[in-house]
Amino acid sequence: MSNELLDIDPIDLQFPFELKKQISSSLYLANKTDNYVAFKVKTTNPKKYCVRPNTGVVLPRSSSEVLVTMQAQKEAPADMQCKDKFLLQCVVASPGATAKEVTPEMFSKEAGHRVEETKLRVVYVDPPRPPSPVREGSEEGSSPRASVSDSTNVSDFTAAPRFSVDRLEPQENSSEARALITRLTEEKNSALQLNQKLQQELEHLKRESKRSQSGGGIPFMYVLLVGLIGLILGYIMKKT
């Protein structure tokens, strides 16, 4: 598909759909003019996709690649049909313009800018399969796609996010994770018990020291020091 400024390939964004897996699809933009062309990518479902770059500049008679990544999906859509769409907007930029100089105002028709717009569908395809030793007969060409109405308004599109934070799903039935959690819990409980025991011993030593001082016995600090050293040595021998 093409407009007056850019050749766009492919005409549909195809994703080899797999559950719980991020999938990427490349979009190639070829500038067929002698002007600098600024572009911006929007989508009807910005939370589902990440676009890099979502804005940029294609130099005269050159091309750029846009990578569209679909976030991992937990459920398969009905009949493997997707209603999501993308909108590619492009406009002639000033000579020497860079991606940092691209602003939303450049794509405003109300400001009198001539903006080229191209709508792209999202199509789910089967993931690649390993070659079969027995080649099955197949007809040339692909099966016809279900027709999708292209009545989406421009206002339905939202600027596609440039970056996304990957959400890490916890590994199910992970014995290593369970063992780590159990060990940390045991160490925490041991530390709490040791702290409680030290507090009890400290109170006991205080009482003993008071009685010793009243009877002319051993000083409090000496008793406290000997008691703490004994507890620490006992804990170390228990851990080893």
PDB file of C-alpha atoms in Angstrom:
ATOM      1  CA  MET A   1       0.000   0.000   0.000  1.00  0.00           C
ATOM      2  CA  SER A   2       1.237   3.500  -0.694  1.00  0.00           C
ATOM      3  CA  ASN A   3       0.261   7.150  -0.476  1.00  0.00           C
ATOM      4  CA  GLU A   4       1.824  10.166  -2.106  1.00  0.00           C
ATOM      5  CA  LEU A   5       4.704  10.251   0.364  1.00  0.00           C
ATOM      6  CA  LEU A   6       5.454   6.718   1.537  1.00  0.00           C
ATOM      7  CA  ASP A   7       5.288   3.161   0.275  1.00  0.00           C
ATOM      8  CA  ILE A   8       4.038   0.969   3.133  1.00  0.00           C
ATOM      9  CA  ASP A   9       4.755  -2.732   3.364  1.00  0.00           C
ATOM     10  CA  PRO A  10       2.963  -4.907   4.333  1.00  0.00           C
ATOM     11  CA  ILE A  11      -0.588  -3.696   3.898  1.00  0.00           C
ATOM     12  CA  ASP A  12      -1.662  -5.688   6.980  1.00  0.00           C
ATOM     13  CA  LEU A  13       0.211  -6.277  10.209  1.00  0.00           C
ATOM     14  CA  GLN A  14       0.450 -10.053  10.526  1.00  0.00           C
ATOM     15  CA  PHE A  15       1.100 -11.703  13.898  1.00  0.00           C
ATOM     16  CA  PRO A  16       1.759 -15.468  14.239  1.00  0.00           C
ATOM     17  CA  PHE A  17      -0.555 -15.770  17.228  1.00  0.00           C
ATOM     18  CA  GLU A  18       0.592 -17.801  20.242  1.00  0.00           C
ATOM     19  CA  LEU A  19      -0.795 -17.655  23.768  1.00  0.00           C
ATOM     20  CA  LYS A  20       1.334 -16.108  26.534  1.00  0.00           C
ATOM     21  CA  LYS A  21       4.011 -14.956  24.129  1.00  0.00           C
ATOM     22  CA  GLN A  22       5.050 -11.536  22.841  1.00  0.00           C
ATOM     23  CA  ILE A  23       4.876 -11.346  19.047  1.00  0.00           C
ATOM     24  CA  SER A  24       6.440  -8.740  16.773  1.00  0.00           C
ATOM     25  CA  SER A  25       5.673  -7.631  13.249  1.00  0.00           C
ATOM     26  CA  SER A  26       7.725  -5.245  11.112  1.00  0.00           C
ATOM     27  CA  LEU A  27       6.370  -2.373   9.056  1.00  0.00           C
ATOM     28  CA  TYR A  28       8.585  -0.906   6.330  1.00  0.00           C
ATOM     29  CA  LEU A  29       8.228   2.723   5.209  1.00  0.00           C
ATOM     30  CA  ALA A  30       9.893   3.826   1.967  1.00  0.00           C
ATOM     31  CA  ASN A  31      10.115   7.531   1.174  1.00  0.00           C
ATOM     32  CA  LYS A  32       9.560   7.954  -2.565  1.00  0.00           C
ATOM     33  CA  THR A  33       9.995  11.727  -2.560  1.00  0.00           C
ATOM     34  CA  ASP A  34      12.889  14.164  -2.332  1.00  0.00           C
ATOM     35  CA  ASN A  35      11.490  15.601   0.917  1.00  0.00           C
ATOM     36  CA  TYR A  36      11.968  14.704   4.553  1.00  0.00           C
ATOM     37  CA  VAL A  37       8.800  12.880   5.676  1.00  0.00           C
ATOM     38  CA  ALA A  38       7.702  12.763   9.319  1.00  0.00           C
ATOM     39  CA  PHE A  39       5.457   9.906  10.452  1.00  0.00           C
ATOM     40  CA  LYS A  40       3.408   8.967  13.482  1.00  0.00           C
ATOM     41  CA  VAL A  41       1.790   5.624  14.371  1.00  0.00           C
ATOM     42  CA  LYS A  42      -1.510   5.362  16.247  1.00  0.00           C
ATOM     43  CA  THR A  43      -3.634   2.382  17.238  1.00  0.00           C
ATOM     44  CA  THR A  44      -7.141   1.668  18.505  1.00  0.00           C
ATOM     45  CA  ASN A  45      -5.716  -0.478  21.324  1.00  0.00           C
ATOM     46  CA  PRO A  46      -2.618   1.252  22.789  1.00  0.00           C
ATOM     47  CA  LYS A  47      -2.423  -0.984  25.888  1.00  0.00           C
ATOM     48  CA  LYS A  48      -1.981  -4.072  23.740  1.00  0.00           C
ATOM     49  CA  TYR A  49       0.844  -2.921  21.470  1.00  0.00           C
ATOM     50  CA  CYS A  50       4.273  -1.330  21.700  1.00  0.00           C
ATOM     51  CA  VAL A  51       5.670   0.549  18.661  1.00  0.00           C
ATOM     52  CA  ARG A  52       9.351   1.400  18.158  1.00  0.00           C
ATOM     53  CA  PRO A  53       9.650   4.060  16.942  1.00  0.00           C
ATOM     54  CA  ASN A  54       6.137   5.454  17.134  1.00  0.00           C
ATOM     55  CA  THR A  55       7.307   8.724  15.545  1.00  0.00           C
ATOM     56  CA  GLY A  56      10.215   9.492  13.266  1.00  0.00           C
ATOM     57  CA  VAL A  57      11.533  10.927  10.029  1.00  0.00           C
ATOM     58  CA  VAL A  58      12.207   9.043   6.798  1.00  0.00           C
ATOM     59  CA  LEU A  59      14.986  10.641   4.771  1.00  0.00           C
ATOM     60  CA  PRO A  60      14.507  11.368   1.051  1.00  0.00           C
ATOM     61  CA  ARG A  61      14.609   8.243  -1.124  1.00  0.00           C
ATOM     62  CA  SER A  62      15.333   6.035   1.897  1.00  0.00           C
ATOM     63  CA  SER A  63      13.378   3.626   4.089  1.00  0.00           C
ATOM     64  CA  SER A  64      12.743   2.962   7.778  1.00  0.00           C
ATOM     65  CA  GLU A  65      11.545  -0.025   9.786  1.00  0.00           C
ATOM     66  CA  VAL A  66       8.872   0.210  12.479  1.00  0.00           C
ATOM     67  CA  LEU A  67       8.623  -2.716  14.905  1.00  0.00           C
ATOM     68  CA  VAL A  68       5.170  -3.401  16.343  1.00  0.00           C
ATOM     69  CA  THR A  69       5.085  -5.756  19.334  1.00  0.00           C
ATOM     70  CA  MET A  70       1.876  -7.310  20.628  1.00  0.00           C
ATOM     71  CA  GLN A  71       1.865  -8.050  24.342  1.00  0.00           C
ATOM     72  CA  ALA A  72       1.406 -11.649  25.487  1.00  0.00           C
ATOM     73  CA  GLN A  73      -2.257 -12.645  25.367  1.00  0.00           C
ATOM     74  CA  LYS A  74      -3.879 -14.986  27.882  1.00  0.00           C
ATOM     75  CA  GLU A  75      -6.854 -15.920  25.702  1.00  0.00           C
ATOM     76  CA  ALA A  76      -7.299 -16.582  22.005  1.00  0.00           C
ATOM     77  CA  PRO A  77      -9.870 -14.393  20.209  1.00  0.00           C
ATOM     78  CA  ALA A  78     -12.973 -15.938  18.771  1.00  0.00           C
ATOM     79  CA  ASP A  79     -12.396 -17.320  15.260  1.00  0.00           C
ATOM     80  CA  MET A  80      -8.873 -15.858  15.394  1.00  0.00           C
ATOM     81  CA  GLN A  81     -10.235 -12.516  14.187  1.00  0.00           C
ATOM     82  CA  CYS A  82      -8.825  -9.213  15.431  1.00  0.00           C
ATOM     83  CA  LYS A  83     -10.591  -5.858  15.280  1.00  0.00           C
ATOM     84  CA  ASP A  84      -7.531  -3.792  16.170  1.00  0.00           C
ATOM     85  CA  LYS A  85      -6.299  -1.255  13.632  1.00  0.00           C
ATOM     86  CA  PHE A  86      -3.322   1.041  13.170  1.00  0.00           C
ATOM     87  CA  LEU A  87      -3.208   4.491  11.620  1.00  0.00           C
ATOM     88  CA  LEU A  88      -0.039   5.742   9.961  1.00  0.00           C
ATOM     89  CA  GLN A  89       0.099   9.512   9.538  1.00  0.00           C
ATOM     90  CA  CYS A  90       2.818  11.202   7.503  1.00  0.00           C
ATOM     91  CA  VAL A  91       3.559  14.767   6.505  1.00  0.00           C
ATOM     92  CA  VAL A  92       6.303  16.652   4.718  1.00  0.00           C
ATOM     93  CA  ALA A  93       8.861  17.913   7.248  1.00  0.00           C
ATOM     94  CA  SER A  94      11.429  20.680   7.070  1.00  0.00           C
ATOM     95  CA  PRO A  95      14.728  19.810   5.326  1.00  0.00           C
ATOM     96  CA  GLY A  96      17.137  18.245   7.797  1.00  0.00           C
ATOM     97  CA  ALA A  97      14.397  17.491  10.344  1.00  0.00           C
ATOM     98  CA  THR A  98      15.134  14.839  12.992  1.00  0.00           C
ATOM     99  CA  ALA A  99      12.914  12.500  15.011  1.00  0.00           C
ATOM    100  CA  LYS A 100      13.301  14.719  18.109  1.00  0.00           C
ATOM    101  CA  GLU A 101      11.756  17.615  16.194  1.00  0.00           C
ATOM    102  CA  VAL A 102       8.548  15.710  15.361  1.00  0.00           C
ATOM    103  CA  THR A 103       5.604  17.220  17.281  1.00  0.00           C
ATOM    104  CA  PRO A 104       1.882  16.414  17.421  1.00  0.00           C
ATOM    105  CA  GLU A 105       1.099  19.792  15.868  1.00  0.00           C
ATOM    106  CA  MET A 106       2.743  18.665  12.628  1.00  0.00           C
ATOM    107  CA  PHE A 107      -0.112  16.172  12.110  1.00  0.00           C
ATOM    108  CA  SER A 108      -2.918  18.626  12.832  1.00  0.00           C
ATOM    109  CA  LYS A 109      -5.203  19.166   9.867  1.00  0.00           C
ATOM    110  CA  GLU A 110      -6.826  22.082  11.663  1.00  0.00           C
ATOM    111  CA  ALA A 111      -3.501  23.907  11.477  1.00  0.00           C
ATOM    112  CA  GLY A 112      -3.553  23.605   7.710  1.00  0.00           C
ATOM    113  CA  HIS A 113      -1.037  20.768   7.372  1.00  0.00           C
ATOM    114  CA  ARG A 114      -1.537  18.256   4.593  1.00  0.00           C
ATOM    115  CA  VAL A 115      -1.515  14.925   6.385  1.00  0.00           C
ATOM    116  CA  GLU A 116      -1.481  11.584   4.567  1.00  0.00           C
ATOM    117  CA  GLU A 117      -3.254   8.827   6.505  1.00  0.00           C
ATOM    118  CA  THR A 118      -3.206   5.073   5.955  1.00  0.00           C
ATOM    119  CA  LYS A 119      -5.170   2.534   7.986  1.00  0.00           C
ATOM    120  CA  LEU A 120      -3.686  -0.900   8.623  1.00  0.00           C
ATOM    121  CA  ARG A 121      -5.472  -3.988   9.898  1.00  0.00           C
ATOM    122  CA  VAL A 122      -4.163  -6.559  12.342  1.00  0.00           C
ATOM    123  CA  VAL A 123      -4.328 -10.136  11.069  1.00  0.00           C
ATOM    124  CA  TYR A 124      -3.635 -13.263  13.101  1.00  0.00           C
ATOM    125  CA  VAL A 125      -1.908 -16.079  11.240  1.00  0.00           C
ATOM    126  CA  ASP A 126      -0.883 -19.575  12.272  1.00  0.00           C
ATOM    127  CA  PRO A 127       2.593 -19.807  13.827  1.00  0.00           C
ATOM    128  CA  PRO A 128       5.252 -21.485  11.685  1.00  0.00           C
ATOM    129  CA  ARG A 129       5.273 -25.252  11.940  1.00  0.00           C
ATOM    130  CA  PRO A 130       8.196 -27.640  11.444  1.00  0.00           C
ATOM    131  CA  PRO A 131       8.294 -29.196   7.980  1.00  0.00           C
ATOM    132  CA  SER A 132       6.366 -32.440   7.666  1.00  0.00           C
ATOM    133  CA  PRO A 133       8.092 -35.466   6.115  1.00  0.00           C
ATOM    134  CA  VAL A 134       4.938 -36.102   4.104  1.00  0.00           C
ATOM    135  CA  ARG A 135       4.073 -33.146   1.921  1.00  0.00           C
ATOM    136  CA  GLU A 136       0.377 -32.523   1.842  1.00  0.00           C
ATOM    137  CA  GLY A 137      -1.269 -31.167  -1.238  1.00  0.00           C
ATOM    138  CA  SER A 138      -2.313 -27.584  -1.044  1.00  0.00           C
ATOM    139  CA  GLU A 139      -3.690 -25.060  -3.398  1.00  0.00           C
ATOM    140  CA  GLU A 140      -1.619 -22.059  -4.335  1.00  0.00           C
ATOM    141  CA  GLY A 141      -2.377 -18.820  -2.595  1.00  0.00           C
ATOM    142  CA  SER A 142      -3.768 -18.168   0.817  1.00  0.00           C
ATOM    143  CA  SER A 143      -7.305 -18.651   2.016  1.00  0.00           C
ATOM    144  CA  PRO A 144      -9.561 -15.623   1.620  1.00  0.00           C
ATOM    145  CA  ARG A 145      -9.694 -13.366   4.634  1.00  0.00           C
ATOM    146  CA  ALA A 146     -12.876 -12.314   6.272  1.00  0.00           C
ATOM    147  CA  SER A 147     -13.856  -8.855   5.173  1.00  0.00           C
ATOM    148  CA  VAL A 148     -13.476  -6.177   7.798  1.00  0.00           C
ATOM    149  CA  SER A 149     -15.265  -2.894   7.574  1.00  0.00           C
ATOM    150  CA  ASP A 150     -12.863   0.048   7.344  1.00  0.00           C
ATOM    151  CA  SER A 151     -15.244   2.512   8.947  1.00  0.00           C
ATOM    152  CA  THR A 152     -12.968   3.319  11.893  1.00  0.00           C
ATOM    153  CA  ASN A 153     -12.798   7.043  12.548  1.00  0.00           C
ATOM    154  CA  VAL A 154      -9.457   8.775  12.996  1.00  0.00           C
ATOM    155  CA  SER A 155     -10.580   9.889  16.466  1.00  0.00           C
ATOM    156  CA  ASP A 156     -10.709   6.225  17.530  1.00  0.00           C
ATOM    157  CA  PHE A 157      -6.927   5.918  17.249  1.00  0.00           C
ATOM    158  CA  THR A 158      -4.508   6.679  20.076  1.00  0.00           C
ATOM    159  CA  ALA A 159      -0.787   7.266  19.816  1.00  0.00           C
ATOM    160  CA  ALA A 160       0.948   3.912  20.152  1.00  0.00           C
ATOM    161  CA  PRO A 161       3.295   3.605  23.142  1.00  0.00           C
ATOM    162  CA  ARG A 162       6.984   3.580  22.326  1.00  0.00           C
ATOM    163  CA  PHE A 163       8.116   1.424  25.220  1.00  0.00           C
ATOM    164  CA  SER A 164       6.500  -1.186  27.374  1.00  0.00           C
ATOM    165  CA  VAL A 165       7.434  -2.944  30.578  1.00  0.00           C
ATOM    166  CA  ASP A 166       7.412  -6.677  30.219  1.00  0.00           C
ATOM    167  CA  ARG A 167       5.304  -8.343  32.813  1.00  0.00           C
ATOM    168  CA  LEU A 168       6.963 -11.428  34.196  1.00  0.00           C
ATOM    169  CA  GLU A 169       4.534 -14.221  34.915  1.00  0.00           C
ATOM    170  CA  PRO A 170       5.522 -16.465  37.866  1.00  0.00           C
ATOM    171  CA  GLN A 171       6.631 -19.918  36.832  1.00  0.00           C
ATOM    172  CA  GLU A 172       4.088 -22.504  37.838  1.00  0.00           C
ATOM    173  CA  ASN A 173       5.175 -25.602  39.774  1.00  0.00           C
ATOM    174  CA  SER A 174       8.679 -24.226  40.263  1.00  0.00           C
ATOM    175  CA  SER A 175      10.388 -26.340  42.910  1.00  0.00           C
ATOM    176  CA  GLU A 176      13.309 -23.912  43.095  1.00  0.00           C
ATOM    177  CA  ALA A 177      11.023 -20.996  43.916  1.00  0.00           C
ATOM    178  CA  ARG A 178       9.193 -22.958  46.607  1.00  0.00           C
ATOM    179  CA  ALA A 179      12.461 -24.114  48.176  1.00  0.00           C
ATOM    180  CA  LEU A 180      13.783 -20.539  48.243  1.00  0.00           C
ATOM    181  CA  ILE A 181      10.603 -19.222  49.874  1.00  0.00           C
ATOM    182  CA  THR A 182      10.701 -22.022  52.482  1.00  0.00           C
ATOM    183  CA  ARG A 183      14.369 -21.339  53.327  1.00  0.00           C
ATOM    184  CA  LEU A 184      13.806 -17.582  53.661  1.00  0.00           C
ATOM    185  CA  THR A 185      10.787 -18.182  55.894  1.00  0.00           C
ATOM    186  CA  GLU A 186      12.754 -20.497  58.145  1.00  0.00           C
ATOM    187  CA  GLU A 187      15.626 -18.010  58.433  1.00  0.00           C
ATOM    188  CA  LYS A 188      13.187 -15.218  59.265  1.00  0.00           C
ATOM    189  CA  ASN A 189      11.541 -17.318  61.981  1.00  0.00           C
ATOM    190  CA  SER A 190      14.950 -18.281  63.408  1.00  0.00           C
ATOM    191  CA  ALA A 191      15.982 -14.632  63.535  1.00  0.00           C
ATOM    192  CA  LEU A 192      12.757 -13.686  65.327  1.00  0.00           C
ATOM    193  CA  GLN A 193      13.185 -16.494  67.837  1.00  0.00           C
ATOM    194  CA  LEU A 194      16.815 -15.496  68.462  1.00  0.00           C
ATOM    195  CA  ASN A 195      15.809 -11.867  69.008  1.00  0.00           C
ATOM    196  CA  GLN A 196      13.089 -12.887  71.442  1.00  0.00           C
ATOM    197  CA  LYS A 197      15.495 -15.177  73.308  1.00  0.00           C
ATOM    198  CA  LEU A 198      18.123 -12.429  73.553  1.00  0.00           C
ATOM    199  CA  GLN A 199      15.568 -10.040  75.016  1.00  0.00           C
ATOM    200  CA  GLN A 200      14.508 -12.623  77.597  1.00  0.00           C
ATOM    201  CA  GLU A 201      18.131 -13.360  78.556  1.00  0.00           C
ATOM    202  CA  LEU A 202      18.878  -9.649  78.805  1.00  0.00           C
ATOM    203  CA  GLU A 203      16.021  -9.121  81.252  1.00  0.00           C
ATOM    204  CA  HIS A 204      17.171 -12.121  83.250  1.00  0.00           C
ATOM    205  CA  LEU A 205      20.748 -10.802  83.404  1.00  0.00           C
ATOM    206  CA  LYS A 206      19.519  -7.397  84.535  1.00  0.00           C
ATOM    207  CA  ARG A 207      17.654  -8.989  87.425  1.00  0.00           C
ATOM    208  CA  GLU A 208      20.637 -11.137  88.354  1.00  0.00           C
ATOM    209  CA  SER A 209      22.955  -8.130  88.197  1.00  0.00           C
ATOM    210  CA  LYS A 210      20.757  -6.122  90.542  1.00  0.00           C
ATOM    211  CA  ARG A 211      20.762  -8.951  93.058  1.00  0.00           C
ATOM    212  CA  SER A 212      24.539  -9.367  92.708  1.00  0.00           C
ATOM    213  CA  GLN A 213      25.200  -5.660  93.209  1.00  0.00           C
ATOM    214  CA  SER A 214      23.050  -5.546  96.320  1.00  0.00           C
ATOM    215  CA  GLY A 215      24.982  -8.495  97.730  1.00  0.00           C
ATOM    216  CA  GLY A 216      28.394  -7.258  96.608  1.00  0.00           C
ATOM    217  CA  GLY A 217      28.549  -9.761  93.710  1.00  0.00           C
ATOM    218  CA  ILE A 218      29.827  -9.572  90.139  1.00  0.00           C
ATOM    219  CA  PRO A 219      29.266  -6.222  88.295  1.00  0.00           C
ATOM    220  CA  PHE A 220      26.365  -6.009  85.866  1.00  0.00           C
ATOM    221  CA  MET A 221      28.388  -5.260  82.713  1.00  0.00           C
ATOM    222  CA  TYR A 222      30.611  -8.303  83.259  1.00  0.00           C
ATOM    223  CA  VAL A 223      27.605 -10.599  83.660  1.00  0.00           C
ATOM    224  CA  LEU A 224      25.915  -9.079  80.591  1.00  0.00           C
ATOM    225  CA  LEU A 225      29.040  -9.465  78.453  1.00  0.00           C
ATOM    226  CA  VAL A 226      29.564 -13.105  79.442  1.00  0.00           C
ATOM    227  CA  GLY A 227      25.898 -13.915  78.746  1.00  0.00           C
ATOM    228  CA  LEU A 228      25.864 -12.332  75.308  1.00  0.00           C
ATOM    229  CA  ILE A 229      29.083 -14.088  74.293  1.00  0.00           C
ATOM    230  CA  GLY A 230      27.602 -17.399  75.369  1.00  0.00           C
ATOM    231  CA  LEU A 231      24.429 -16.838  73.327  1.00  0.00           C
ATOM    232  CA  ILE A 232      26.351 -15.814  70.196  1.00  0.00           C
ATOM    233  CA  LEU A 233      28.668 -18.832  70.415  1.00  0.00           C
ATOM    234  CA  GLY A 234      25.688 -21.125  70.864  1.00  0.00           C
ATOM    235  CA  TYR A 235      23.938 -19.668  67.816  1.00  0.00           C
ATOM    236  CA  ILE A 236      27.083 -20.021  65.651  1.00  0.00           C
ATOM    237  CA  MET A 237      27.550 -23.671  66.687  1.00  0.00           C
ATOM    238  CA  LYS A 238      23.906 -24.376  65.909  1.00  0.00           C
ATOM    239  CA  LYS A 239      24.161 -22.888  62.360  1.00  0.00           C
ATOM    240  CA  THR A 240      27.329 -24.856  61.566  1.00  0.00           C
TER     241      THR A 240
END
